[in-house]
mmCIF file of C-alpha atoms in Angstrom:
data_model
loop_
_atom_site.group_PDB
_atom_site.id
_atom_site.type_symbol
_atom_site.label_atom_id
_atom_site.label_comp_id
_atom_site.label_asym_id
_atom_site.label_seq_id
_atom_site.Cartn_x
_atom_site.Cartn_y
_atom_site.Cartn_z
ATOM 1 C CA MET L 22 157.333 98.207 91.449
ATOM 2 C CA SER L 23 153.664 98.792 90.971
ATOM 3 C CA THR L 24 152.248 102.339 90.726
ATOM 4 C CA THR L 25 149.737 101.434 93.543
ATOM 5 C CA ALA L 26 152.690 100.724 95.929
ATOM 6 C CA VAL L 27 154.689 103.655 95.058
ATOM 7 C CA ILE L 28 151.448 106.007 95.810
ATOM 8 C CA ALA L 29 150.748 104.019 99.054
ATOM 9 C CA GLY L 30 154.409 104.305 100.049
ATOM 10 C CA ASN L 31 154.414 107.965 99.438
ATOM 11 C CA ILE L 32 151.083 108.469 101.282
ATOM 12 C CA ILE L 33 152.486 106.534 104.371
ATOM 13 C CA ALA L 34 155.802 108.568 104.131
ATOM 14 C CA ALA L 35 153.815 111.742 104.344
ATOM 15 C CA ALA L 36 152.143 110.527 107.571
ATOM 16 C CA GLY L 37 155.725 109.748 108.847
ATOM 17 C CA SER L 38 157.089 112.989 107.822
ATOM 18 C CA LEU L 39 154.130 114.992 109.178
ATOM 19 C CA SER L 40 154.714 113.001 112.520
ATOM 20 C CA LEU L 41 158.374 114.273 112.527
ATOM 21 C CA PHE L 42 157.423 117.589 111.684
ATOM 22 C CA ILE L 43 154.832 117.819 114.547
ATOM 23 C CA SER L 44 157.491 116.532 116.936
ATOM 24 C CA THR L 45 159.540 119.827 116.384
ATOM 25 C CA ALA L 46 156.467 121.825 117.636
ATOM 26 C CA LEU L 47 155.735 119.622 120.620
ATOM 27 C CA LYS L 48 156.805 120.263 124.342
ATOM 28 C CA GLY L 49 158.044 117.788 126.588
ATOM 29 C CA LYS L 50 160.369 114.861 125.989
ATOM 30 C CA LYS L 51 157.856 112.265 126.106
ATOM 31 C CA ARG L 52 155.570 113.944 123.541
ATOM 32 C CA ILE L 53 158.480 114.578 121.151
ATOM 33 C CA ILE L 54 159.949 111.116 121.393
ATOM 34 C CA GLY L 55 156.327 109.645 120.999
ATOM 35 C CA ALA L 56 155.970 111.664 117.813
ATOM 36 C CA GLN L 57 159.337 110.808 116.509
ATOM 37 C CA GLY L 58 158.361 107.043 117.235
ATOM 38 C CA ALA L 59 155.247 107.311 115.283
ATOM 39 C CA GLY L 60 157.129 108.980 112.312
ATOM 40 C CA SER L 61 159.701 105.887 112.392
ATOM 41 C CA PHE L 62 156.646 103.626 112.336
ATOM 42 C CA PHE L 63 155.211 104.934 109.387
ATOM 43 C CA LEU L 64 158.437 105.609 107.431
ATOM 44 C CA LEU L 65 159.122 101.891 108.314
ATOM 45 C CA ILE L 66 156.060 100.708 106.689
ATOM 46 C CA SER L 67 156.695 102.957 103.583
ATOM 47 C CA ASP L 68 160.371 101.646 103.178
ATOM 48 C CA LEU L 69 158.862 97.994 103.325
ATOM 49 C CA LEU L 70 156.217 98.855 100.697
ATOM 50 C CA LEU L 71 158.865 100.446 98.466
ATOM 51 C CA GLY L 72 161.403 97.676 98.880
ATOM 52 C CA GLY L 73 163.945 99.756 100.798
ATOM 53 C CA TYR L 74 164.855 97.166 103.446
ATOM 54 C CA SER L 75 168.081 98.654 104.604
ATOM 55 C CA GLY L 76 166.271 101.911 105.355
ATOM 56 C CA ALA L 77 163.365 99.863 106.993
ATOM 57 C CA VAL L 78 166.258 98.434 109.371
ATOM 58 C CA GLN L 79 167.131 101.883 110.347
ATOM 59 C CA ASP L 80 163.495 103.145 110.683
ATOM 60 C CA GLY L 81 162.824 100.008 112.858
ATOM 61 C CA VAL L 82 165.890 100.662 115.009
ATOM 62 C CA GLY L 83 164.586 104.375 115.471
ATOM 63 C CA LEU L 84 161.103 102.986 116.534
ATOM 64 C CA ILE L 85 162.909 100.714 119.186
ATOM 65 C CA ARG L 86 165.063 103.741 120.353
ATOM 66 C CA SER L 87 161.950 105.709 120.954
ATOM 67 C CA ALA L 88 160.282 102.977 122.810
ATOM 68 C CA VAL L 89 163.521 102.498 124.953
ATOM 69 C CA ILE L 90 163.620 106.117 125.693
ATOM 70 C CA LEU L 91 159.883 106.323 126.516
ATOM 71 C CA ALA L 92 160.484 103.352 128.866
ATOM 72 C CA GLU L 93 163.255 105.287 130.545
ATOM 73 C CA LYS L 94 165.590 102.202 129.767
ATOM 74 C CA ASN L 95 168.175 104.378 127.609
ATOM 75 C CA SER L 96 171.815 103.970 128.667
ATOM 76 C CA ARG L 97 175.093 104.462 126.781
ATOM 77 C CA VAL L 98 175.396 100.658 126.428
ATOM 78 C CA ILE L 99 171.811 100.550 125.029
ATOM 79 C CA ASN L 100 172.682 103.187 122.360
ATOM 80 C CA LEU L 101 175.725 101.336 121.294
ATOM 81 C CA LEU L 102 173.840 98.361 120.809
ATOM 82 C CA LEU L 103 171.120 100.201 118.791
ATOM 83 C CA VAL L 104 173.797 101.575 116.470
ATOM 84 C CA ALA L 105 175.102 98.100 115.908
ATOM 85 C CA ALA L 106 171.655 96.943 115.518
ATOM 86 C CA GLY L 107 171.293 99.452 112.609
ATOM 87 C CA VAL L 108 174.719 98.696 111.020
ATOM 88 C CA ILE L 109 174.737 95.075 110.849
ATOM 89 C CA PRO L 110 171.300 94.117 109.720
ATOM 90 C CA GLY L 111 171.390 97.271 107.679
ATOM 91 C CA ILE L 112 174.239 95.839 105.692
ATOM 92 C CA ILE L 113 172.692 92.330 105.630
ATOM 93 C CA PHE L 114 169.415 93.356 104.420
ATOM 94 C CA ASN L 115 170.704 95.878 101.697
ATOM 95 C CA ASN L 116 169.279 95.360 98.513
ATOM 96 C CA ARG L 117 170.022 98.485 96.605
ATOM 97 C CA GLY L 118 173.883 98.301 96.394
ATOM 98 C CA ALA L 119 175.839 101.326 97.365
ATOM 99 C CA LEU L 120 172.698 103.608 97.493
ATOM 100 C CA GLY L 121 171.424 100.961 100.167
ATOM 101 C CA LEU L 122 174.132 101.760 102.353
ATOM 102 C CA LEU L 123 173.262 105.412 102.530
ATOM 103 C CA PRO L 124 170.826 105.296 105.509
ATOM 104 C CA VAL L 125 173.058 102.807 107.207
ATOM 105 C CA PHE L 126 175.929 105.517 106.859
ATOM 106 C CA ALA L 127 173.491 108.346 107.704
ATOM 107 C CA ASN L 128 172.338 106.961 110.914
ATOM 108 C CA PHE L 129 175.763 105.709 111.878
ATOM 109 C CA GLU L 130 177.263 109.092 111.545
ATOM 110 C CA PHE L 131 174.483 110.916 113.103
ATOM 111 C CA ALA L 132 174.714 108.448 116.106
ATOM 112 C CA CYS L 133 178.379 108.995 116.405
ATOM 113 C CA VAL L 134 178.108 112.780 116.513
ATOM 114 C CA THR L 135 175.077 112.786 118.970
ATOM 115 C CA LEU L 136 176.738 110.292 121.275
ATOM 116 C CA TYR L 137 180.127 112.293 121.382
ATOM 117 C CA PRO L 138 179.757 114.473 124.466
ATOM 118 C CA LYS L 139 181.559 117.547 123.093
ATOM 119 C CA SER L 140 179.414 117.780 120.039
ATOM 120 C CA GLY L 141 177.900 121.296 119.743
ATOM 121 C CA GLU L 142 174.813 122.698 117.977
ATOM 122 C CA ALA L 143 176.929 123.427 114.700
ATOM 123 C CA ALA L 144 178.325 119.791 114.764
ATOM 124 C CA LEU L 145 174.754 118.302 115.307
ATOM 125 C CA LYS L 146 173.359 120.652 112.438
ATOM 126 C CA ALA L 147 176.015 119.292 110.135
ATOM 127 C CA ALA L 148 175.247 115.714 111.020
ATOM 128 C CA ILE L 149 171.806 116.470 110.356
ATOM 129 C CA ALA L 150 172.727 117.941 106.852
ATOM 130 C CA VAL L 151 174.866 114.823 105.993
ATOM 131 C CA SER L 152 172.300 112.235 107.359
ATOM 132 C CA THR L 153 169.352 113.986 105.494
ATOM 133 C CA SER L 154 171.282 114.246 102.161
ATOM 134 C CA CYS L 155 171.964 110.571 102.323
ATOM 135 C CA TRP L 156 168.412 109.770 103.137
ATOM 136 C CA ALA L 157 167.197 112.059 100.344
ATOM 137 C CA ALA L 158 169.455 110.175 97.624
ATOM 138 C CA TYR L 159 168.094 106.875 99.109
ATOM 139 C CA CYS L 160 164.504 107.640 99.159
ATOM 140 C CA PHE L 161 164.759 108.968 95.731
ATOM 141 C CA ALA L 162 166.205 105.668 94.632
ATOM 142 C CA ILE L 163 163.267 103.790 96.154
ATOM 143 C CA GLN L 164 160.743 106.245 94.689
ATOM 144 C CA ASN L 165 159.937 107.911 97.984
ATOM 145 C CA TYR L 166 159.369 111.289 96.693
ATOM 146 C CA VAL L 167 157.712 112.827 99.600
ATOM 147 C CA SER L 168 160.709 111.851 101.838
ATOM 148 C CA THR L 169 163.112 112.875 99.385
ATOM 149 C CA ALA L 170 161.673 116.490 99.294
ATOM 150 C CA VAL L 171 161.558 116.534 103.166
ATOM 151 C CA ASN L 172 165.069 115.533 103.368
ATOM 152 C CA ILE L 173 166.293 117.767 100.986
ATOM 153 C CA VAL L 174 164.558 120.641 102.630
ATOM 154 C CA THR L 175 165.897 119.686 105.937
ATOM 155 C CA ALA L 176 169.557 119.163 104.485
ATOM 156 C CA VAL L 177 169.455 122.777 103.132
ATOM 157 C CA SER L 178 168.040 124.312 106.242
ATOM 158 C CA ALA L 179 170.798 122.645 108.210
ATOM 159 C CA VAL L 180 173.657 123.841 105.922
ATOM 160 C CA VAL L 181 172.211 127.369 106.017
ATOM 161 C CA PHE L 182 172.463 127.417 109.954
ATOM 162 C CA VAL L 183 176.095 125.890 109.751
ATOM 163 C CA ILE L 184 177.083 128.563 107.221
ATOM 164 C CA LYS L 185 175.455 131.106 109.302
ATOM 165 C CA GLU L 186 177.248 129.972 112.470
ATOM 166 C CA LEU L 187 180.579 129.895 110.721
ATOM 167 C CA LEU L 188 180.281 133.298 109.388
ATOM 168 C CA LYS L 189 179.106 134.614 112.588
ATOM 169 C CA LYS L 190 182.150 132.983 114.356
ATOM 170 C CA ARG L 191 184.530 134.184 111.870
ATOM 171 C CA LYS L 192 183.168 137.903 112.036
ATOM 172 C CA GLY L 193 183.314 137.562 115.811
ATOM 173 C CA GLU L 194 186.939 136.518 115.600
ATOM 174 C CA THR L 195 187.992 139.270 112.983
ATOM 175 C CA GLU L 196 186.500 141.885 115.162
ATOM 176 C CA ASN L 197 188.335 140.683 118.045
ATOM 177 C CA GLY L 198 191.563 140.721 116.040
ATOM 178 C CA LYS L 199 192.143 136.833 116.109
ATOM 179 C CA ILE L 200 191.884 136.438 112.459
ATOM 180 C CA GLU L 201 194.092 138.477 110.082
ATOM 181 C CA GLY L 202 193.439 138.893 106.524
#
């Protein structure tokens, strides 16, 4: 792959990552989803430039999901169809072997956790840690160093949150006499 493609892919990935970061500071569902959709768009282009086609499929599905939500056409059936739309073409267009399956798995596991009605905050953060860890390894493989760094920071942040929650829960249970030891 040419140095120019790697540099361009990383610059575009930076725009996508910035859009996702900005989405965390926005208020209002439509603005948040709009910024997430913009992030998916830039990351899709970056994946294509860097030859990461299974990741491009996942980001394409993310862009479609954002459009569906903004059009207020979201439903459980559509969510399940979008999960399938990520898995099947993601496997078909995978050109990176086992590493190319990482974004497919990442989005599948995250969708399963988010679609499960009883998923709590800790489960969602754990799913984010798994998903972003998978994406970090994949992004490194396609030379998307900006997204690699962003995904590592996100994964570490999510793991720290989960550990704190588990410790807080354990401390609360110990103080209430539920755990011996």
